[in-house]
Every structure is written in C-alpha cells, then in structure tokens.
Coordinates of C-alpha atoms in Angstrom, one line a residue:
M1 CA 4.5 12.4 -77.8
I2 CA 7.9 10.6 -78.7
G3 CA 8.1 7.2 -80.7
R4 CA 11.3 5.6 -81.3
A5 CA 12.4 7.9 -84.8
L6 CA 12.1 11.7 -82.6
F7 CA 13.2 9.8 -79.4
A8 CA 16.6 9.3 -81.2
S9 CA 16.3 12.6 -82.9
L10 CA 16.4 14.3 -79.2
I11 CA 19.7 11.9 -78.0
A12 CA 21.6 13.0 -81.5
L13 CA 20.6 17.2 -80.9
H14 CA 21.5 17.7 -76.9
V15 CA 25.2 15.2 -77.4
L16 CA 26.7 18.8 -76.2
G17 CA 28.8 19.0 -79.2
A18 CA 30.3 15.3 -79.0
P19 CA 32.0 13.8 -81.7
A20 CA 29.2 10.6 -83.2
A21 CA 28.5 7.7 -80.0
A22 CA 29.7 4.8 -80.0
A23 CA 28.1 2.3 -78.5
P24 CA 30.1 1.3 -75.4
E25 CA 30.8 -2.9 -75.6
D26 CA 28.9 -4.3 -73.6
C27 CA 24.8 -3.2 -73.1
N28 CA 24.0 -6.3 -72.4
P29 CA 20.9 -5.2 -68.9
E30 CA 19.2 -7.4 -67.3
K31 CA 16.3 -8.8 -69.0
G32 CA 12.3 -7.9 -67.9
T33 CA 9.5 -9.0 -68.4
L34 CA 6.3 -7.9 -70.3
K35 CA 3.8 -9.7 -67.6
L36 CA 2.9 -7.2 -65.0
P37 CA 0.0 -8.1 -62.1
A38 CA -3.5 -7.3 -62.5
S39 CA -3.0 -5.2 -58.9
E40 CA -1.2 -1.7 -58.7
P41 CA 2.1 -2.6 -57.2
W42 CA 2.1 -1.4 -53.2
A43 CA 4.3 2.0 -53.6
Q44 CA 1.6 3.1 -55.6
K45 CA -1.1 2.3 -53.6
R46 CA 0.9 2.9 -50.3
L47 CA 1.5 6.7 -51.3
D48 CA -2.2 7.0 -52.4
I49 CA -0.8 8.9 -55.8
K50 CA -3.4 9.2 -58.0
N51 CA -5.0 10.7 -55.4
A52 CA -2.9 13.2 -55.4
W53 CA -3.3 13.4 -59.1
R54 CA -6.9 15.6 -58.0
L55 CA -4.3 18.6 -57.1
T56 CA -0.8 18.1 -59.1
R57 CA 0.4 15.6 -61.5
G58 CA 3.7 18.1 -62.2
A59 CA 2.9 19.9 -65.2
G60 CA 5.9 22.7 -65.4
V61 CA 8.2 21.0 -63.5
T62 CA 11.3 19.4 -64.6
V63 CA 13.4 16.8 -62.9
A64 CA 16.3 15.2 -64.2
V65 CA 17.6 12.6 -63.4
V66 CA 21.9 12.1 -63.2
D67 CA 22.7 7.7 -64.0
S68 CA 22.9 5.3 -66.2
G69 CA 20.8 6.5 -69.5
A70 CA 17.5 5.9 -70.9
D71 CA 15.8 3.0 -73.7
Y72 CA 13.0 3.7 -75.3
H73 CA 9.6 2.6 -73.4
P74 CA 5.7 3.2 -73.9
Q75 CA 5.2 5.3 -70.5
V76 CA 8.6 7.1 -70.6
Q77 CA 9.4 9.8 -72.5
L78 CA 12.4 12.7 -72.2
S79 CA 13.0 16.0 -72.8
K80 CA 15.7 15.3 -73.3
I81 CA 18.7 13.4 -72.9
I82 CA 22.5 14.5 -72.2
D83 CA 24.7 11.8 -73.0
E84 CA 28.6 12.9 -70.4
T85 CA 29.8 9.5 -71.4
H86 CA 29.8 10.0 -75.4
T87 CA 28.4 6.6 -75.9
G88 CA 24.9 7.1 -77.2
H89 CA 21.3 7.2 -74.4
R90 CA 21.2 3.7 -74.2
D91 CA 20.2 1.8 -70.5
C92 CA 22.5 -0.4 -70.4
V93 CA 22.2 -1.2 -66.8
G94 CA 18.7 -0.5 -67.2
H95 CA 19.2 1.9 -63.5
G96 CA 18.1 5.0 -66.0
T97 CA 15.4 3.2 -67.1
A98 CA 13.3 2.6 -64.0
V99 CA 14.1 5.5 -62.4
S100 CA 13.2 7.4 -64.5
G101 CA 9.1 5.5 -64.8
I102 CA 9.2 5.8 -61.4
I103 CA 9.4 9.4 -61.4
G104 CA 7.4 10.5 -64.4
A105 CA 5.9 7.2 -66.3
R106 CA 2.4 7.9 -67.7
Y107 CA -1.0 6.1 -66.9
L108 CA -2.2 4.0 -69.8
A109 CA -5.0 2.2 -69.1
G110 CA -4.6 -1.7 -68.3
V111 CA -1.6 -1.1 -67.1
P112 CA -1.3 -1.2 -63.4
F113 CA 2.8 0.9 -62.9
H114 CA 2.5 4.4 -63.5
G115 CA 4.9 7.1 -62.2
V116 CA 4.7 10.0 -59.1
A117 CA 4.7 13.2 -61.7
P118 CA 3.8 11.9 -65.0
D119 CA 2.9 15.2 -66.3
A120 CA 6.8 16.6 -65.8
E121 CA 9.1 16.7 -67.7
I122 CA 12.1 14.3 -67.1
V123 CA 15.6 15.6 -68.6
M124 CA 18.6 12.4 -68.5
L125 CA 22.0 13.4 -67.4
K126 CA 23.4 10.3 -69.1
Q127 CA 26.9 10.0 -66.7
S128 CA 27.7 6.1 -66.8
N129 CA 27.8 2.7 -68.7
K130 CA 28.1 0.8 -65.3
P131 CA 26.6 0.3 -62.6
E132 CA 30.1 1.9 -61.5
G133 CA 31.6 6.1 -62.6
E134 CA 33.5 8.1 -62.7
I135 CA 33.5 11.6 -59.9
N136 CA 34.1 14.1 -63.0
K137 CA 31.1 12.4 -64.9
L138 CA 29.0 13.1 -62.4
V139 CA 30.3 16.1 -61.3
D140 CA 29.5 17.3 -65.1
A141 CA 25.6 15.8 -65.0
I142 CA 25.2 17.8 -62.4
N143 CA 25.5 20.6 -63.1
D144 CA 24.2 20.0 -66.8
A145 CA 21.4 19.9 -64.6
V146 CA 21.3 23.0 -63.4
A147 CA 22.1 24.1 -66.8
A148 CA 19.4 22.4 -68.4
K149 CA 17.1 24.9 -65.2
A150 CA 15.3 21.7 -64.5
E151 CA 14.0 23.1 -61.0
V152 CA 14.3 19.1 -59.1
I153 CA 17.0 16.9 -60.0
N154 CA 17.6 13.1 -58.7
V155 CA 21.3 11.4 -57.9
S156 CA 20.1 7.8 -56.8
V157 CA 24.0 7.5 -56.7
R158 CA 26.4 6.8 -53.9
A159 CA 30.0 9.0 -54.0
S160 CA 32.8 9.7 -51.5
D161 CA 33.1 13.4 -50.1
H162 CA 34.6 15.1 -53.0
P163 CA 35.0 18.8 -54.2
G164 CA 33.2 19.3 -57.0
L165 CA 30.9 17.2 -56.3
R166 CA 29.7 19.2 -52.8
A167 CA 30.4 22.4 -55.6
A168 CA 27.8 21.0 -58.2
V169 CA 25.2 20.4 -55.9
Q170 CA 26.2 23.1 -53.9
R171 CA 25.9 25.8 -57.0
A172 CA 22.8 24.0 -57.2
L173 CA 20.7 24.6 -54.4
D174 CA 21.5 28.3 -55.3
Q175 CA 20.4 28.5 -58.3
D176 CA 16.8 27.1 -55.7
I177 CA 16.5 23.1 -57.2
V178 CA 14.9 20.7 -54.9
V179 CA 18.4 18.1 -55.1
V180 CA 17.0 15.4 -53.9
A181 CA 20.3 11.4 -53.4
A182 CA 20.0 7.9 -52.0
A183 CA 21.3 7.7 -48.4
G184 CA 23.2 4.2 -49.7
N185 CA 22.4 0.7 -49.8
V186 CA 25.2 -1.8 -46.8
T187 CA 25.8 -4.0 -49.6
G188 CA 29.0 -5.4 -46.4
P189 CA 31.0 -3.7 -43.4
D190 CA 33.0 -1.3 -46.4
D191 CA 29.6 0.7 -46.3
E192 CA 28.0 0.0 -42.8
D193 CA 30.4 3.0 -41.3
V194 CA 30.1 5.3 -44.4
P195 CA 28.8 8.2 -44.7
A196 CA 27.1 8.4 -48.8
Y197 CA 26.8 11.4 -51.1
P198 CA 25.7 13.7 -52.2
A199 CA 22.9 12.5 -50.4
A200 CA 25.2 13.6 -46.2
Y201 CA 25.3 17.0 -47.8
E202 CA 23.7 20.2 -45.7
G203 CA 20.4 21.1 -47.9
V204 CA 20.0 17.5 -49.6
L205 CA 17.3 15.9 -49.5
S206 CA 17.9 12.6 -48.3
V207 CA 16.5 9.5 -49.5
G208 CA 16.5 6.2 -47.6
A209 CA 14.6 2.2 -48.7
A210 CA 11.6 1.5 -46.5
T211 CA 9.6 -1.5 -46.4
P212 CA 5.9 -2.4 -46.7
D213 CA 4.5 -1.5 -43.0
G214 CA 6.9 1.2 -43.1
R215 CA 10.1 0.5 -42.1
R216 CA 13.4 1.0 -42.8
A217 CA 15.1 -1.7 -45.2
D218 CA 17.8 -3.2 -43.5
S219 CA 19.5 -2.8 -46.7
S220 CA 19.2 1.3 -46.3
N221 CA 21.6 3.3 -44.5
A222 CA 21.5 4.6 -41.3
T223 CA 25.1 6.3 -41.3
T224 CA 23.6 9.1 -44.0
P225 CA 21.6 11.7 -42.4
V226 CA 18.1 11.0 -43.5
G227 CA 15.1 13.4 -44.3
V228 CA 12.9 10.8 -45.2
L229 CA 11.8 7.6 -46.6
G230 CA 10.9 5.3 -49.9
P231 CA 9.4 2.7 -51.0
G232 CA 13.0 1.0 -51.5
T233 CA 11.9 -2.7 -51.3
E234 CA 10.0 -5.6 -53.4
I235 CA 9.8 -1.8 -56.6
T236 CA 8.8 -2.4 -59.7
A237 CA 9.3 -0.1 -62.3
P238 CA 10.0 0.7 -66.7
W239 CA 13.1 -1.5 -67.9
P240 CA 14.8 -1.5 -71.0
G241 CA 13.6 -3.4 -73.7
R242 CA 9.6 -2.6 -73.1
A243 CA 9.4 -4.4 -70.7
Y244 CA 9.8 -3.7 -66.9
K245 CA 11.0 -4.7 -63.9
R246 CA 10.5 -6.7 -60.6
G247 CA 11.8 -7.2 -56.8
L248 CA 14.2 -3.8 -57.7
Q249 CA 15.0 -2.6 -54.5
G250 CA 17.3 0.2 -52.9
T251 CA 17.3 3.5 -51.6
S252 CA 18.0 4.0 -55.9
F253 CA 14.5 3.3 -55.9
A254 CA 13.1 5.1 -53.4
T255 CA 14.6 8.1 -54.5
P256 CA 13.0 9.2 -58.0
Y257 CA 8.8 8.3 -55.1
V258 CA 10.0 11.7 -53.1
A259 CA 12.0 13.2 -56.0
G260 CA 8.5 13.0 -57.3
T261 CA 6.6 14.3 -54.9
A262 CA 9.1 17.3 -55.0
A263 CA 7.8 17.6 -58.6
L264 CA 4.1 17.4 -56.7
V265 CA 5.3 20.1 -54.6
R266 CA 6.7 22.7 -56.6
A267 CA 3.7 21.8 -58.9
R268 CA 1.5 22.8 -56.7
F269 CA 4.0 26.0 -54.6
P270 CA 5.2 27.6 -57.2
K271 CA 6.4 30.1 -55.2
L272 CA 8.1 27.6 -52.9
T273 CA 12.0 27.8 -52.7
Q274 CA 13.7 24.6 -53.1
E275 CA 14.3 25.2 -48.8
Q276 CA 10.3 25.7 -48.3
V277 CA 10.2 22.1 -50.0
R278 CA 12.6 20.5 -49.1
R279 CA 10.9 21.3 -45.6
R280 CA 7.0 20.3 -46.1
I281 CA 8.1 16.6 -48.3
I282 CA 10.4 16.4 -44.5
A283 CA 7.4 18.5 -42.7
T284 CA 4.4 16.0 -43.7
A285 CA 6.3 12.8 -44.1
D286 CA 4.1 9.3 -41.9
G287 CA 6.3 9.9 -39.0
T288 CA 8.3 6.7 -38.3
A289 CA 10.3 5.6 -35.7
G290 CA 13.8 4.3 -35.8
V291 CA 17.6 5.3 -37.3
G292 CA 17.8 6.1 -40.4
T293 CA 14.5 6.7 -41.5
G294 CA 14.6 10.7 -40.9
A295 CA 10.5 11.9 -40.7
G296 CA 9.4 8.3 -41.7
M297 CA 7.6 7.2 -45.3
V298 CA 7.4 10.6 -47.9
N299 CA 3.5 11.2 -48.2
P300 CA 2.5 13.5 -51.5
V301 CA -0.7 14.1 -50.2
L302 CA -0.4 15.4 -47.3
A303 CA 2.8 17.9 -49.0
L304 CA 0.1 18.7 -51.5
T305 CA -2.2 19.4 -48.8
A306 CA -0.4 20.8 -45.1
V307 CA -1.4 23.5 -43.1
L308 CA 1.5 24.8 -42.1
P309 CA 2.3 26.3 -38.6
Y310 CA 6.0 28.2 -39.8
E311 CA 3.6 29.8 -42.9
A312 CA 1.9 32.3 -43.4
V313 CA -1.3 33.1 -43.8
N314 CA -3.0 32.2 -46.3
A315 CA 0.9 30.8 -47.2
P316 CA 1.9 29.1 -49.7
V317 CA 0.4 29.9 -53.3
V318 CA -0.8 27.3 -53.9
A319 CA -1.2 26.8 -57.9
E320 CA -4.9 25.8 -59.8
P321 CA -6.2 22.8 -60.4
P322 CA -5.2 19.5 -62.9
P323 CA -8.9 20.2 -65.9
T324 CA -10.8 17.0 -65.2
A325 CA -9.8 13.4 -65.7
L326 CA -9.8 13.1 -70.1
P327 CA -12.7 11.1 -71.1
A328 CA -12.7 7.5 -71.8
D329 CA -12.1 8.0 -75.9
A330 CA -9.1 9.9 -75.3
I331 CA -7.1 7.1 -73.8
A332 CA -5.7 5.1 -76.2
K333 CA -4.3 1.9 -76.5
V334 CA -0.9 0.5 -76.9
P335 CA -0.2 -0.6 -80.6
P336 CA 1.5 -4.0 -80.3
R337 CA 5.0 -3.1 -82.1
D338 CA 3.6 0.6 -83.0
E339 CA 6.9 2.2 -81.8
T340 CA 4.6 5.9 -82.1
A341 CA 4.7 7.7 -78.7
I342 CA 1.4 7.2 -76.6
G343 CA -1.9 9.4 -75.6
I344 CA -1.8 9.2 -71.9
S345 CA -4.9 10.5 -70.0
M346 CA -4.9 11.0 -65.9
A347 CA -7.3 9.1 -64.1
V348 CA -9.0 10.8 -61.3
G349 CA -8.8 9.3 -57.9
F350 CA -11.3 9.0 -55.7
G351 CA -12.2 10.1 -51.6
A352 CA -11.9 14.0 -49.9
V353 CA -7.8 15.6 -49.5
L354 CA -7.9 15.8 -45.3
T355 CA -5.7 18.9 -44.5
I356 CA -4.0 17.8 -41.4
A357 CA -2.2 20.8 -39.6
V358 CA 1.5 19.1 -38.7
A359 CA 3.5 20.4 -36.0
G360 CA 5.9 22.6 -36.6
A361 CA 9.3 21.8 -38.6
L362 CA 11.8 18.4 -38.6
A363 CA 15.6 20.8 -37.9
L364 CA 18.2 19.8 -40.6
L365 CA 20.8 17.8 -40.3
V366 CA 24.2 18.7 -40.8
P367 CA 26.1 16.1 -42.0
L368 CA 29.5 15.3 -40.2
G369 CA 31.5 14.4 -44.4
R370 CA 34.2 11.5 -44.0
R371 CA 36.8 12.3 -47.5
R372 CA 37.3 9.3 -48.6
G373 CA 38.5 9.0 -52.2
W374 CA 36.3 8.7 -55.0
R375 CA 33.9 5.3 -55.0
P376 CA 32.6 5.7 -58.5
G377 CA 29.0 6.8 -59.2
R378 CA 27.8 2.8 -57.5
P379 CA 23.7 2.3 -57.5
S380 CA 22.5 3.7 -53.9

C-alpha cells in the first residue's frame, strides 16, 4: 500500500536516471468532484465487473499505462512511475489518473466507483504534460513498458503512422504483450477519414467508444479498424486532487475498460499468448452491428468463461480463482486526511457464471494506414 511519502519515493526511484525533475510551467488540471452518486456508474453495471471478480481480479498481471502521469488518489495505487518528460509524476491533464483508475482502482466500501482489474499492478509511463505530446516520448514510453515486462499496454493516445512507433508496437507484440489502443475521436473534419495509430497497426486491440445502449458513440472514429467497443460516454473516473471526474467521454476512456479485461483474461488464462487473449476478447464481445463497432461491446464475464470451438479440448489452462471476499472487518474506512494507503477488499459478485459457446474467431483486420506527419499524442 502506497502512502504519499512512499508514492513520492517510488517516483524518484523510477525516472530512469534523469536529473531532478522540474515542475511543468502550467500544471492545472480541471477541478473534479469529491462527491459521487450512490449508485454504480453505468459502465461497471453494463460490464458486470463484480461478477467477473468471482474468477479473477487480475492479480499477478502488470498493466503499463502510457499517458500523462498520475496524481495521488486513495483508490489508485501504482507500482512504478517512469517519467519520460523529466518533469515529475504530477498529472497536469487528469487523463492518466482517470485511465489508471478505470483499469485498476481498488474497491473501497461505500465508494461506488472501482476499476476493472483491481489486483493488477499498474505501471505509469508519463509521456506528456499536455493533451498533446511528442512522438519520441510516446515511442520511448512503449519501449520502456516492454522493458518493465508489462503483460498489457494501454495507449489512450492517437498519432499518425510513424516508423519508430510501428517498431515499438511490433517489439511489444513480439514480447507477447497485449497492446490495447484507442481508435480515436472525431473532433473535426480532419479526423473523419484518418485512422489513429497505434490502434490501426496489425496485432493491436483497437477500441471504439460505446454508449450505454451498446451503440458506437458518434464521436468514435469509424475509420480506424475497431476490434471491440468499451464504455465511452458519461464515464466516471478518479481525478487529481483525490477527486473524481464525471461526464468523461471518448475512446481514451473506453480503452482502459478493455485493457482491464485483458488483464483479467491474462490472470485467468496465464498460458494464452497475446494473440490468443486478443482473439478471445473479440470473440466474446456482445456482437453490436454497425460500422466502427468491431465485434461489439467488450464482455469481461464471457471473456473469462466462454468455451471457444477453435481452442483445444481442456484448454486454455485455467488459474485458480481468487479467495472469497475479505470479511467485513478487513475493509478499512477512508480517513478524512490520512495520506496512508487504504486497505482494500473485493466485493463478490452475485449469480452463477454461464458457460457460452461462441462460434469461431473473428478475422484480424489489416489496416491500410495513411502516412501523415506526427499528430502529437493527444488523448483519443
């Protein structure tokens, strides 16, 4: 468990030999809220995440998040921060804190928000202090994620095709890492016909944004080949200032729901390759029809339970399920001003998990990318 002091020491330890960090000139993320509604956010309910926890919570899997850094938050615990910017760990955008939280925020009694894979280890690769970044830092972050032996990499960033980026992604795939990337948002006419990278590279699990009814959000880029959708409108997530942000939208925030699912699959089926993990997530999605929807909304429970006809009998090998829920007295309350890391317990989902056969694997899409100049790492 990481309090503020230990959190700071980890930051100092993992800046890759950089000189003392200089604070960025402008580091003022938007204000969040300290209050959340009593009910769970729709994305958690829609994906039935707590039910998936009956089988795994992602323990033993390392997820690398290539983003804007991360601020201290009671629910977001990072095992390592690698600062490519040499400006310190602070998240000046809010983006990295939110994405990390969606993937791995711990469950706290009385707090309706939680992450998809709360027992996974999160490594933050800070590549920018702004919504836009530099190609070299993006490439370095992916390479350092490989060096950190991540098993899943989340890239909620869009760029244009670039030889260095292509090589870094291929290196990650060759090292058996599941690369999950945002398909990008359509914010103007210049975005409509342009695929987002690294999402459009072959072998990457590309994620589009979905609405609560499972449709592709209008802002989700349909030009980028999409593997699956993730919740991408009216999203709630942790935010700098020990706060939360409501109303987030975009493929940036859909992607970590899929990356978290990949962590659950890797924990449940430790002998699957990155390609098999990607195929399983695609094959068990909800099957939404339409351009830019891929196989439909990601389905964590099916991804952990489905018997796929193209997999060998008695395969894949299944890891032992996690222990039952911790007793009630093991759940720590959040002290009002205590900076110490908070004790965690997992809630056990209800109902029986159904085993469903899913017909066939979906063919992988090989995108034809358009070479354009670097569109610096803006959130997707």
